[in-house]
Coordinates of C-alpha atoms in Angstrom, one line a residue:
Chain A
M579 CA -45.7 -5.4 7.9
A580 CA -43.7 -3.7 10.2
E581 CA -42.5 -0.2 8.7
I582 CA -39.0 -0.4 10.2
D583 CA -38.1 -3.5 8.6
R584 CA -39.1 -2.4 4.7
W585 CA -35.6 -1.3 3.5
W586 CA -33.8 -3.8 5.2
N587 CA -35.4 -6.3 3.3
L588 CA -35.4 -5.3 -0.1
H589 CA -35.9 -7.5 -2.7
P590 CA -32.3 -8.3 -4.6
D591 CA -33.7 -7.4 -8.2
L592 CA -34.0 -3.6 -6.2
L593 CA -31.5 -3.5 -4.7
Y594 CA -29.5 -4.5 -8.0
Q595 CA -31.1 -1.5 -9.5
I596 CA -29.9 0.5 -7.2
T597 CA -26.2 -0.4 -7.7
E598 CA -27.1 -0.1 -11.4
H599 CA -27.1 3.6 -10.6
L600 CA -24.5 3.9 -8.8
Y601 CA -21.3 5.4 -10.0
F602 CA -18.6 5.3 -7.4
Y603 CA -17.3 2.3 -6.1
D604 CA -17.2 3.6 -2.6
D605 CA -21.0 4.0 -2.6
Y606 CA -21.2 0.3 -3.6
I607 CA -19.3 -0.7 -0.5
R608 CA -21.6 1.3 1.4
L609 CA -24.3 -0.5 0.4
R610 CA -22.6 -3.7 1.6
L611 CA -22.0 -2.1 5.4
V612 CA -25.3 -0.8 6.0
C613 CA -26.7 -4.0 7.1
K614 CA -26.3 -7.9 6.5
E615 CA -29.3 -8.6 4.3
W616 CA -27.9 -6.1 1.9
N617 CA -24.4 -7.5 2.3
S618 CA -25.1 -11.0 1.6
K619 CA -27.2 -10.1 -1.7
L620 CA -24.5 -8.1 -3.1
S621 CA -21.5 -9.6 -4.3
S622 CA -17.9 -8.3 -3.5
I623 CA -16.6 -7.6 -6.6
P624 CA -20.0 -5.6 -8.4
H625 CA -19.2 -7.6 -11.7
H626 CA -22.4 -5.9 -13.8
K627 CA -20.2 -2.6 -13.4
R628 CA -19.0 -1.2 -17.2
N629 CA -16.8 1.1 -15.6
P630 CA -13.2 0.2 -16.6
W631 CA -10.9 1.3 -13.7
L632 CA -7.4 3.0 -13.8
L633 CA -4.6 1.3 -11.4
L634 CA -2.2 3.9 -10.4
P635 CA 0.6 2.3 -8.4
G636 CA 1.6 4.1 -5.9
T637 CA 1.9 4.8 -1.8
T638 CA -0.6 7.2 0.2
H639 CA 2.3 9.1 1.0
D640 CA 3.1 10.0 -2.4
S641 CA 2.6 13.5 -1.9
S642 CA 2.4 14.6 -5.4
L643 CA 0.1 11.9 -6.3
N644 CA -2.3 13.3 -3.4
H645 CA -2.4 16.7 -4.8
I646 CA -3.5 15.4 -8.4
L647 CA -5.6 12.7 -7.2
D648 CA -8.1 14.4 -4.9
K649 CA -11.4 13.2 -5.9
E650 CA -14.2 10.5 -4.9
Q651 CA -13.4 7.8 -8.0
I652 CA -10.0 7.3 -6.5
Y653 CA -10.5 4.1 -4.6
H654 CA -7.1 3.3 -2.3
V655 CA -6.3 -0.8 -1.9
M656 CA -3.9 -1.8 0.5
F657 CA -1.3 -4.7 -0.5
P658 CA 0.8 -5.2 2.8
D659 CA 3.4 -7.2 0.6
F660 CA 2.9 -5.1 -2.6
D661 CA 6.6 -3.0 -3.0
I662 CA 5.5 -0.3 -5.3
N663 CA 9.6 -0.3 -6.3
D664 CA 10.0 -4.4 -6.4
N665 CA 6.9 -4.9 -9.0
L666 CA 5.9 -4.4 -12.5
I667 CA 2.5 -5.1 -13.8
Y668 CA 2.4 -7.3 -17.0
G669 CA -1.2 -8.2 -17.2
S670 CA -4.9 -7.6 -16.2
G671 CA -8.3 -9.2 -16.9
Y672 CA -11.1 -10.4 -14.8
G673 CA -10.2 -7.9 -12.1
W674 CA -6.6 -9.7 -11.5
L675 CA -3.4 -8.2 -12.0
I676 CA -0.5 -10.4 -12.7
T677 CA 3.0 -8.9 -11.2
V678 CA 6.5 -9.8 -11.9
V679 CA 8.8 -9.5 -8.7
I680 CA 11.8 -7.8 -9.8
S681 CA 14.0 -8.9 -7.0
N682 CA 13.0 -13.0 -7.5
G683 CA 11.6 -13.3 -10.5
A684 CA 8.4 -14.1 -8.8
I685 CA 4.8 -14.1 -10.9
R686 CA 2.3 -13.4 -8.6
M687 CA -1.8 -12.7 -9.5
L688 CA -3.6 -10.0 -7.5
N689 CA -7.1 -9.0 -6.9
P690 CA -7.4 -5.4 -5.5
F691 CA -11.0 -6.4 -5.4
T692 CA -11.5 -9.3 -3.0
K693 CA -7.6 -9.1 -1.9
S694 CA -6.6 -12.6 -2.9
H695 CA -3.6 -13.8 -4.4
L696 CA -1.7 -16.8 -6.1
D697 CA 1.5 -17.4 -8.0
L698 CA 2.0 -18.9 -11.2
P699 CA 5.4 -20.4 -11.8
P700 CA 8.1 -18.1 -11.9
I701 CA 10.1 -16.4 -13.9
S702 CA 13.0 -18.9 -13.8
T703 CA 10.5 -21.6 -15.1
F704 CA 10.4 -20.4 -18.3
P705 CA 11.3 -22.4 -21.7
D706 CA 14.7 -20.2 -22.5
V707 CA 16.2 -19.8 -18.9
V708 CA 19.0 -22.6 -18.9
R709 CA 20.2 -21.7 -15.5
Y710 CA 20.7 -19.2 -12.6
H711 CA 23.9 -18.8 -11.7
R712 CA 26.4 -16.8 -9.3
D713 CA 29.9 -16.2 -9.0
W714 CA 32.7 -14.2 -7.8
W715 CA 32.6 -12.2 -11.1
H716 CA 29.5 -11.2 -11.5
V717 CA 27.3 -8.8 -9.1
G718 CA 24.7 -10.7 -7.7
E719 CA 22.8 -13.6 -9.8
Y720 CA 23.0 -13.9 -13.3
V721 CA 21.0 -15.6 -16.0
L722 CA 22.1 -18.1 -18.8
V723 CA 19.4 -17.6 -21.3
E724 CA 19.2 -19.8 -24.5
L725 CA 18.1 -17.9 -27.9
S726 CA 15.8 -20.1 -30.4
D727 CA 19.5 -20.4 -32.4
G728 CA 20.7 -22.3 -30.2
S729 CA 22.9 -19.3 -28.7
I730 CA 23.7 -18.5 -25.3
Y731 CA 23.8 -14.9 -23.7
T732 CA 24.1 -13.9 -20.1
I733 CA 22.3 -10.9 -18.0
D734 CA 22.2 -9.8 -14.5
A735 CA 18.7 -11.5 -12.8
I736 CA 17.3 -8.0 -11.9
S737 CA 17.4 -7.1 -16.0
F738 CA 16.1 -10.4 -17.0
H739 CA 12.9 -10.2 -14.8
K740 CA 12.1 -6.7 -16.0
Y741 CA 12.7 -7.6 -19.5
E742 CA 11.9 -10.9 -19.9
I743 CA 8.0 -10.8 -20.2
W744 CA 6.4 -9.0 -22.2
K745 CA 2.9 -9.3 -21.3
I746 CA 0.8 -12.2 -19.4
V747 CA -2.8 -12.8 -20.5
I748 CA -5.5 -15.2 -18.5
S749 CA -8.3 -16.9 -19.7
S750 CA -10.8 -16.6 -17.1
P751 CA -10.7 -15.7 -13.4
P752 CA -8.6 -18.5 -11.7
D753 CA -11.2 -20.8 -10.4
N754 CA -12.2 -21.8 -13.6
E755 CA -11.2 -25.0 -14.1
D756 CA -10.3 -24.2 -17.6
F757 CA -7.7 -21.5 -16.5
M758 CA -4.6 -20.9 -18.9
A759 CA -1.9 -18.3 -18.7
V760 CA -0.1 -17.2 -21.8
A761 CA 3.2 -15.1 -22.0
I762 CA 5.3 -13.5 -24.5
Y763 CA 8.4 -13.6 -23.4
G764 CA 11.9 -13.4 -24.1
E765 CA 14.4 -11.7 -27.1
C766 CA 11.8 -13.5 -29.7
G767 CA 8.3 -12.4 -28.5
N768 CA 7.5 -16.4 -28.1
L769 CA 4.5 -17.5 -26.3
A770 CA 4.3 -19.6 -23.2
V771 CA 1.4 -21.2 -21.7
C772 CA 0.8 -23.0 -18.2
K773 CA -2.5 -23.7 -16.5
L774 CA -3.3 -23.4 -12.7
N775 CA -0.9 -25.3 -10.6
D776 CA 1.9 -25.9 -13.2
K777 CA 5.4 -25.7 -12.0
R778 CA 6.8 -24.6 -15.3
W779 CA 5.6 -22.3 -18.5
T780 CA 5.2 -24.2 -21.5
D781 CA 6.4 -23.2 -24.8
I782 CA 4.1 -23.0 -28.0
P783 CA 6.7 -23.9 -30.7
M784 CA 6.5 -21.7 -34.0
E785 CA 8.2 -22.3 -36.8
E786 CA 9.8 -18.7 -36.9
I787 CA 12.9 -18.4 -34.8
S788 CA 11.5 -15.2 -33.9
P789 CA 8.2 -14.2 -33.9
L790 CA 8.2 -11.5 -32.2
F791 CA 4.6 -11.7 -30.8
Q792 CA 2.9 -8.1 -29.2
D793 CA -0.1 -9.0 -27.9
V794 CA -2.2 -12.3 -27.1
I795 CA -5.8 -13.2 -26.5
F796 CA -8.2 -16.1 -25.7
F797 CA -11.3 -15.6 -27.8
Q798 CA -13.7 -18.3 -28.2
D799 CA -11.7 -21.5 -27.4
K800 CA -8.9 -20.1 -29.5
I801 CA -5.6 -18.4 -28.9
Y802 CA -4.9 -15.2 -30.7
A803 CA -1.3 -13.6 -31.2
V804 CA -0.6 -10.8 -33.6
D805 CA 3.4 -10.6 -34.3
F806 CA 5.5 -7.9 -35.1
D807 CA 4.6 -7.7 -38.8
T808 CA 0.7 -7.9 -37.8
N809 CA 0.3 -11.5 -39.3
L810 CA -2.2 -13.4 -37.3
Y811 CA -1.8 -16.8 -35.7
E812 CA -4.4 -18.7 -34.3
F813 CA -3.8 -21.9 -32.0
D814 CA -6.4 -24.3 -30.2
K815 CA -6.8 -23.5 -26.6
K816 CA -8.7 -27.0 -26.4
V817 CA -6.1 -29.2 -27.6
I818 CA -3.0 -27.5 -26.0
M819 CA -5.2 -28.0 -22.4
D820 CA -5.3 -31.3 -23.3
E821 CA -1.5 -31.9 -24.2
L822 CA -0.9 -29.7 -21.0
G823 CA -2.6 -32.1 -18.8
K824 CA -0.7 -34.9 -20.0
K825 CA 1.8 -36.9 -17.8
P826 CA 4.5 -36.8 -18.2
R827 CA 4.4 -33.5 -19.5
P828 CA 5.3 -33.3 -23.3
Q829 CA 7.0 -30.9 -25.2
L830 CA 4.5 -29.3 -27.6
V831 CA 6.4 -29.7 -30.7
P832 CA 4.9 -32.3 -33.1
L833 CA 1.8 -30.8 -32.6
L834 CA 2.7 -27.6 -34.1
T835 CA 0.3 -27.9 -37.4
S836 CA -2.5 -28.9 -35.2
I837 CA -2.1 -26.1 -32.6
G838 CA -2.2 -23.7 -35.2
G839 CA -0.6 -21.4 -37.4
I840 CA -0.7 -18.5 -39.1
C841 CA -4.3 -17.7 -40.1
E842 CA -5.9 -17.5 -43.6
P843 CA -6.2 -13.7 -43.7
P844 CA -3.5 -11.9 -45.1
P845 CA -2.3 -8.8 -42.6
P846 CA -3.3 -5.5 -43.3
A847 CA -1.7 -3.4 -45.7
K848 CA 1.6 -2.9 -45.0
L849 CA 1.7 -0.1 -42.6
A850 CA 5.0 2.4 -43.2
T851 CA 7.6 2.2 -40.7
H852 CA 9.6 5.1 -40.5
Y853 CA 13.0 5.4 -38.2
N854 CA 12.5 6.4 -35.0
C855 CA 9.3 5.2 -34.7
S856 CA 7.6 1.9 -33.3
M857 CA 4.0 0.4 -33.8
N858 CA 2.7 -1.7 -31.3
K859 CA -0.2 -3.7 -32.2
Y860 CA -3.2 -5.5 -30.1
V861 CA -5.7 -7.7 -30.8
I862 CA -9.3 -8.2 -29.8
G863 CA -12.3 -10.1 -29.9
C864 CA -15.6 -8.3 -30.4
V865 CA -18.8 -9.7 -29.3
D866 CA -20.3 -10.7 -32.7
G867 CA -17.2 -12.8 -33.1
S868 CA -14.8 -10.7 -35.1
L869 CA -11.6 -9.4 -34.6
L870 CA -9.8 -6.4 -34.0
M871 CA -6.7 -5.2 -34.7
I872 CA -5.4 -2.1 -33.3
V873 CA -1.9 -0.5 -34.5
K874 CA -0.8 2.3 -32.1
H875 CA 2.1 4.3 -34.0
D876 CA 4.6 6.0 -31.1
D877 CA 7.0 8.4 -31.9
W878 CA 10.2 8.1 -30.0
A879 CA 11.7 11.8 -28.4
M880 CA 15.3 11.6 -27.4
K881 CA 14.6 10.9 -23.8
M882 CA 12.7 7.8 -24.5
L883 CA 9.7 9.8 -23.9
H884 CA 7.0 8.5 -26.4
I885 CA 4.1 10.3 -27.9
C886 CA 1.2 8.4 -29.3
N887 CA 0.5 10.1 -32.7
K888 CA -1.9 8.1 -34.2
F889 CA -4.2 4.7 -34.4
D890 CA -5.3 2.3 -37.0
V891 CA -8.0 0.2 -36.6
F892 CA -8.2 -3.0 -38.7
K893 CA -11.5 -5.1 -38.5
L894 CA -11.5 -9.0 -39.3
T895 CA -15.0 -10.0 -39.6
K896 CA -15.7 -14.0 -38.8
N897 CA -15.0 -15.9 -41.5
S898 CA -14.1 -13.4 -43.7
K899 CA -11.0 -13.7 -46.0
E900 CA -9.3 -10.5 -45.3
W901 CA -8.8 -7.2 -42.8
S902 CA -10.7 -3.9 -43.5
R903 CA -10.0 -1.1 -42.2
I904 CA -12.5 0.6 -40.0
H905 CA -12.5 4.3 -38.7
S906 CA -15.2 3.7 -35.9
L907 CA -15.9 1.5 -33.2
E908 CA -19.5 2.8 -33.3
D909 CA -21.0 2.1 -29.9
Y910 CA -18.2 0.3 -27.9
A911 CA -14.9 1.4 -26.9
V912 CA -11.5 -0.9 -26.6
M913 CA -9.1 -0.5 -23.4
I914 CA -5.3 -1.8 -24.4
G915 CA -2.3 -1.9 -22.9
Y916 CA -0.6 -4.2 -20.3
N917 CA -4.2 -5.6 -19.8
S918 CA -5.7 -8.3 -21.9
S919 CA -7.0 -6.1 -24.7
V920 CA -10.7 -6.3 -24.5
Q921 CA -13.9 -4.3 -26.2
M922 CA -16.5 -3.0 -23.9
F923 CA -19.8 -1.5 -24.3
P924 CA -19.9 1.5 -22.0
G925 CA -23.5 1.6 -23.0
K926 CA -24.9 5.2 -20.3
S927 CA -22.0 5.2 -18.6
P928 CA -20.1 8.7 -17.9
Y929 CA -16.7 7.2 -17.5
C930 CA -16.6 4.8 -20.5
K931 CA -17.7 6.6 -24.3
A932 CA -18.2 4.9 -27.2
N933 CA -15.8 4.9 -30.0
H934 CA -13.1 5.9 -28.1
I935 CA -9.7 3.8 -27.4
Y936 CA -8.2 3.8 -23.9
Y937 CA -4.6 3.4 -23.9
T938 CA -2.1 2.8 -21.6
D939 CA 1.8 2.6 -22.0
N940 CA 3.3 -1.2 -22.2
Q941 CA 6.6 -0.5 -23.5
V942 CA 8.8 -1.0 -20.6
V943 CA 12.1 -1.6 -21.9
L944 CA 11.4 1.9 -23.7
H945 CA 12.4 3.0 -20.0
T946 CA 15.4 3.9 -17.8
P947 CA 15.3 1.0 -15.5
G948 CA 14.8 2.0 -11.6
E949 CA 13.6 5.5 -12.7
P950 CA 10.6 6.7 -12.8
S951 CA 9.1 7.6 -15.7
L952 CA 6.9 8.9 -17.9
Q953 CA 3.7 7.3 -19.1
D954 CA 2.0 7.3 -22.6
M955 CA -1.3 7.2 -21.3
G956 CA -4.7 8.7 -22.8
I957 CA -7.9 8.2 -24.3
L958 CA -8.5 9.1 -28.1
N959 CA -11.7 9.9 -29.3
L960 CA -12.2 8.3 -33.0
E961 CA -14.6 10.6 -34.1
D962 CA -12.5 13.7 -34.1
T963 CA -9.3 12.0 -33.5
K964 CA -8.2 14.0 -30.5
T965 CA -6.4 12.5 -27.9
N966 CA -7.0 13.1 -23.7
K967 CA -3.8 12.7 -21.8
I968 CA -4.0 10.9 -18.8
L969 CA -1.8 12.3 -16.1
P970 CA 1.0 13.3 -18.3
N971 CA 3.5 15.1 -15.8
V972 CA 3.3 12.1 -13.0
E973 CA 6.4 9.9 -13.7
W974 CA 5.7 6.1 -12.6
V975 CA 7.9 3.6 -11.5
C976 CA 5.1 1.0 -12.0
P977 CA 3.1 1.9 -15.1
P978 CA -0.6 2.1 -14.8
T979 CA -2.8 -0.2 -16.3
W980 CA -6.2 -0.6 -17.0
L981 CA -8.5 -2.9 -14.7
L982 CA -11.7 -4.5 -15.5
P983 CA -13.7 -5.9 -12.5
Chain B
M1295 CA -69.0 13.2 -14.6
T1296 CA -70.6 11.7 -17.6
Q1297 CA -69.4 10.8 -20.7
L1298 CA -69.9 13.6 -23.4
D1299 CA -69.9 12.4 -26.8
R1300 CA -68.2 13.8 -29.7
L1301 CA -70.9 16.1 -31.0
S1302 CA -71.3 17.4 -27.6
V1303 CA -67.5 17.7 -27.4
Y1304 CA -67.4 19.6 -30.6
H1305 CA -70.3 22.1 -29.8
W1306 CA -68.6 22.8 -26.9
L1307 CA -66.0 23.6 -28.2
N1308 CA -67.1 25.5 -30.7
A1309 CA -69.3 27.7 -28.5
W1310 CA -65.6 28.6 -26.7
C1311 CA -63.8 29.1 -29.8
I1312 CA -61.7 26.3 -29.4
K1313 CA -60.5 25.1 -32.2
P1314 CA -58.7 21.4 -32.7
V1315 CA -55.7 21.6 -34.0
G1316 CA -53.7 18.8 -35.3
G1317 CA -55.5 16.1 -33.9
A1318 CA -55.9 16.7 -29.9
L1319 CA -56.8 19.4 -28.4
V1320 CA -56.2 19.1 -24.5
R1321 CA -57.5 21.7 -21.9
Q1322 CA -55.2 21.4 -18.7
E1323 CA -58.4 21.3 -15.8
P1324 CA -58.1 18.6 -13.1
E1325 CA -61.8 18.0 -13.5
Y1326 CA -62.3 17.2 -16.6
I1327 CA -59.8 16.6 -19.9
L1328 CA -61.1 16.7 -23.4
L1329 CA -59.6 15.0 -26.1
A1330 CA -61.1 16.2 -29.2
L1331 CA -59.3 14.1 -31.4
M1332 CA -61.3 13.1 -34.1
G1333 CA -63.4 9.8 -33.7
S1334 CA -62.0 9.3 -29.9
P1335 CA -64.2 9.8 -27.0
L1336 CA -63.2 10.4 -23.8
K1337 CA -61.7 7.7 -21.9
K1338 CA -61.1 6.5 -18.5
I1339 CA -59.9 3.4 -16.9
M1340 CA -60.6 2.6 -13.2
L1341 CA -57.9 2.1 -10.7
C1342 CA -58.3 0.6 -7.6
S1343 CA -56.1 1.1 -4.6
S1344 CA -55.3 -2.2 -1.6
E1345 CA -58.1 0.0 0.6
K1346 CA -60.5 -0.3 -2.1
E1347 CA -60.9 3.4 -3.1
I1348 CA -61.3 4.0 -6.9
F1349 CA -59.6 6.5 -9.3
S1350 CA -60.5 7.5 -12.1
V1351 CA -57.8 8.6 -14.7
E1352 CA -57.7 9.0 -18.1
E1353 CA -56.1 6.2 -20.2
Q1354 CA -54.3 7.9 -22.1
V1355 CA -52.0 9.0 -19.2
M1356 CA -51.4 5.7 -17.7
V1357 CA -50.5 4.0 -21.0
Q1358 CA -47.8 6.2 -21.3
H1359 CA -46.7 5.6 -18.2
S1360 CA -47.1 2.2 -17.2
V1361 CA -46.0 -0.9 -19.0
I1362 CA -48.2 -3.2 -17.1
I1363 CA -51.5 -1.2 -17.9
N1364 CA -50.4 -0.6 -21.1
N1365 CA -50.3 -4.4 -21.8
M1366 CA -53.3 -4.7 -19.9
I1367 CA -55.3 -2.5 -22.6
E1368 CA -53.6 -3.8 -25.4
D1369 CA -54.6 -7.8 -24.5
G1370 CA -58.1 -6.6 -24.1
S1371 CA -58.0 -7.8 -20.4
Y1372 CA -59.7 -4.6 -19.3
N1373 CA -63.4 -4.0 -20.2
H1374 CA -64.2 -0.1 -19.9
E1375 CA -67.5 -0.5 -19.1
E1376 CA -67.4 -2.7 -16.3
S1377 CA -64.0 -3.4 -14.9
K1378 CA -61.4 -1.7 -12.7
I1379 CA -57.9 -2.3 -12.5
P1380 CA -57.0 -3.7 -8.7
L1381 CA -53.4 -2.8 -7.5
D1382 CA -53.8 -4.5 -3.8
C1383 CA -50.5 -3.6 -3.3
V1384 CA -50.8 -0.1 -3.5
D1385 CA -52.5 1.8 -1.2
S1386 CA -54.3 5.0 -1.6
K1387 CA -52.1 7.4 -0.7
T1388 CA -49.5 5.8 -3.1
L1389 CA -51.5 5.6 -6.0
K1390 CA -52.7 9.5 -5.9
K1391 CA -49.6 10.2 -6.3
V1392 CA -48.5 7.7 -8.8
I1393 CA -51.6 9.2 -10.9
D1394 CA -50.2 12.8 -10.1
Y1395 CA -46.6 11.6 -11.6
C1396 CA -47.9 10.2 -14.5
T1397 CA -50.8 13.5 -15.2
H1398 CA -48.3 16.2 -14.5
H1399 CA -45.6 14.2 -16.8
T1400 CA -48.3 13.7 -19.9
H1401 CA -49.3 17.5 -20.0
H1402 CA -46.3 18.8 -19.4
H1403 CA -44.3 17.2 -21.4
N1404 CA -43.4 20.3 -23.1
D1405 CA -42.2 22.4 -20.3
N1406 CA -38.7 22.8 -20.3
Q1407 CA -36.0 20.6 -18.6
E1408 CA -35.6 22.9 -15.3
D1409 CA -39.3 23.3 -14.6
L1410 CA -40.0 19.4 -14.5
E1411 CA -36.7 18.7 -12.8
A1412 CA -38.5 20.9 -10.1
W1413 CA -41.6 19.7 -10.1
D1414 CA -39.7 16.3 -9.9
A1415 CA -37.7 17.4 -7.0
Q1416 CA -40.5 18.7 -5.0
F1417 CA -42.8 15.6 -5.8
L1418 CA -40.0 13.1 -4.4
N1419 CA -39.6 15.1 -1.3
V1420 CA -41.3 12.7 0.7
D1421 CA -40.1 10.3 4.4
S1422 CA -38.4 6.9 3.5
N1423 CA -41.2 5.4 4.0
G1424 CA -43.3 7.3 1.6
L1425 CA -40.5 6.1 -0.9
Y1426 CA -40.6 2.7 -0.4
D1427 CA -44.3 2.8 -0.7
L1428 CA -43.5 4.4 -4.3
L1429 CA -40.6 2.5 -5.3
M1430 CA -43.0 -0.6 -4.7
A1431 CA -45.6 1.0 -7.1
A1432 CA -43.4 2.3 -9.8
N1433 CA -42.0 -1.1 -9.9
Y1434 CA -45.2 -3.1 -10.1
L1435 CA -46.7 -0.9 -12.3
E1436 CA -43.4 -0.7 -14.5
I1437 CA -43.1 3.3 -14.9
R1438 CA -39.6 3.7 -15.9
N1439 CA -39.0 7.3 -15.7
L1440 CA -40.7 7.2 -12.6
L1441 CA -38.0 4.8 -11.5
D1442 CA -35.1 6.2 -12.8
L1443 CA -35.9 9.2 -10.9
I1444 CA -36.5 7.1 -7.6
Y1445 CA -33.3 5.3 -7.7
G1446 CA -31.6 8.9 -8.9
T1447 CA -32.8 10.5 -5.4
I1448 CA -32.0 7.1 -3.5
K1449 CA -28.5 7.2 -5.1
N1450 CA -28.1 10.5 -4.0
M1451 CA -29.0 9.4 0.2
I1452 CA -26.5 7.1 -0.4
K1453 CA -23.4 9.1 -2.2
G1454 CA -20.7 10.4 0.4
K1455 CA -22.9 9.4 3.5
K1456 CA -21.4 7.8 6.8
I1457 CA -23.0 4.5 7.3
D1458 CA -24.8 4.9 10.7
E1459 CA -26.4 8.0 8.5
I1460 CA -27.5 5.8 5.6
R1461 CA -29.1 3.5 8.1
R1462 CA -30.6 6.3 9.5
I1463 CA -32.2 7.7 6.4
F1464 CA -33.5 4.3 5.4
N1465 CA -34.9 3.7 9.0
I1466 CA -32.6 0.4 9.7
K1467 CA -32.8 0.3 13.0
D1468 CA -30.4 -3.4 13.3
H1469 CA -28.4 -3.6 11.0
G1470 CA -28.0 -7.4 11.3
F1471 CA -23.9 -7.9 11.4
T1472 CA -22.5 -9.9 14.5
P1473 CA -20.3 -7.0 17.0
E1474 CA -16.9 -9.2 15.2
E1475 CA -18.4 -8.3 11.6
E1476 CA -19.5 -4.7 12.4
E1477 CA -15.9 -4.5 14.3
Q1478 CA -14.2 -6.2 11.2
N1479 CA -16.5 -3.8 8.9
R1480 CA -15.2 -0.8 11.0
K1481 CA -11.5 -1.8 10.6
E1482 CA -11.1 -2.1 7.1
Y1483 CA -12.8 0.7 6.3
P1484 CA -12.5 3.7 8.9
H1485 CA -13.3 6.4 6.4
F1486 CA -16.8 5.1 5.7
Y1487 CA -18.1 5.6 9.5

C-alpha cells in the first residue's frame, strides 16, 4: 500500500481512539479539518466527550473577559443574532441551550456546536397569560397575568419575560420524535409542557395552588419535579405525550390522578430554614435508577450577592420508601444550575472530577434587572467540603450555565 | 541457545554465587534471560514477522503486554515445541521494536518514572511511517500501554498546530476536500490555518 495514504485512511475505530485522548475541543475540530476522510468519520459534535462545558455568554470585544479567559480551553462561538443584552439562558441539555428573548418573549433553542436553532412556543402562550396590552397609561407593553386563585395582576412585558420562567428542561435532542420540553413558570412555580411544533404551552394541573417547583427532570419515561418543601412529584411522560397528541388539545385537568402526584416517599428530613437564607433544590436521575436530591443553601448579603454555604445530598434508591442522606457521590459528579441537572461519570478526565458538585447560579430574580451581576458559581469537593469559586469577580448580564454535548 | 534444565540453572547460579531471592531472579542480559523460579524452565516463544523472520522472545514478557498473545498461550493454541505465532501484518523492523518495548518495560518496571518516560520518548522518536506501523502492531497485538503511549504522541502532534502543519506531519498530501469545502473551512476557522 502506498505509504502516503496510510494516515489518511486510518480506520474509524483508531481515529475515534485518537479523539478519546484529546482534551481540547479545538484539537477535535483540527482533526476534522485535516482531510475529508477524517472529516467524514468524525461527527461534528464529539458525543463521547465527557467533559462538561461552562458557557460564558459574552462578546469577544469584552476586554475584561479576554484578560481572564486567555486559555486554550476557551472556545468561541459566534451567534450572529444572539444579543447578550437581550437574552437569558434558562435551560441547557443535550448540547442545546434554551434562551428567552427579553424584548419579545420568544423562546429559542440554540446548539452552539452545530449552530442550529429552533423555536419553542413563546412566553405569550403560557397558561397564565391572559393577554398582552398596550395603552396610553403605561410605558411599553404590559401583560395581564392570572394566578391560580383567579386573581389578575399586571406587569410590564420586559419584566414578565425576564421572570416568568424559572427553568426549562428538555427530554432529548429535538430530532427525537418523543421530544418534550417542560418549564417551571409563573408566580406559583407551576409546570407546563410542550412538544415540537406546538403552538402553546400546556399546563400540568396540580391540586396545590402554588407548588413552587424548583427543579424538574425527565428520567426513565417519567417526569420528576421537586418543590419548595422538597416533596418529590412523579408524572408519566407517556400519558402526557398521548394527551398532548390529541386533537383538539384537551386540558390536562381530568388526568391529575393518572398523570401523577406526590411520590410515596416523604421528603427528606425537614431542613432548618432561617431568615435571609434560601434553599434551592435540584433533582437528578442516576444511572442505577435512583434519584438524588441536592439542596443548596444560600445566604444573602445585603447587595443580593448570595454566597453558597453548603449542600445537602439525599438519595432515593429505586423502589425505596425513604430518602437517605449521603455524603459522597463516589465515582460520579453532578452539575446543577440552569442546565438540566445531571449526574456525570468523569472517569479519567482532568476537567471533571468525581465526588464533586459543579454548580452555577440559577436565581436571576435576585439580581438587579438589566445590570450585570456577580454570579455564584463554583466546584465543591464533597470529600473536604472545600469550594473552588469560578470567576467570582466577573459580572454577567446573562448568567453562565453548564453545557454538555 | 539451548534450553537449560532446572538443575543446570541451579548449579550455574550457585557457581556464580547468585542466590534466588523470593520466587524469581532475573539477570538482565540480552542474550539469555534466566528465570530461577522453582519449577519453571526457561520459556520462549517464537514470533514470525510478515517477512518470515523469526523472533525468539521470552513468553513472560509478551504475555504480560499483549492481550492477544496472552490469550493464545492460555487457551492452548500455542504449542511450545513446534509452533510459532505468525504475525503477517507486522514487518520485522516493527516487530523488533515492539519486542524491544515489551522487554524493556518488563525488566525495568521498577525504574523511576522519569527514566521510563525518557526511554519511551526516545523509543517513539520515529517518523510518521514508523509510528503508523507501531500503531497497527500495538493495536493488533492489543498492547494497552504502548497504545496509550502512541496516542499520547499523536495528540501532541495535533495539539495547537496549524492544519497544514498537521497534514505535513502525517504525510497527507491530498486532503480530499473540494476547493469550495476547503475555502469554507478556512473561512469558518481562520485561526486554525
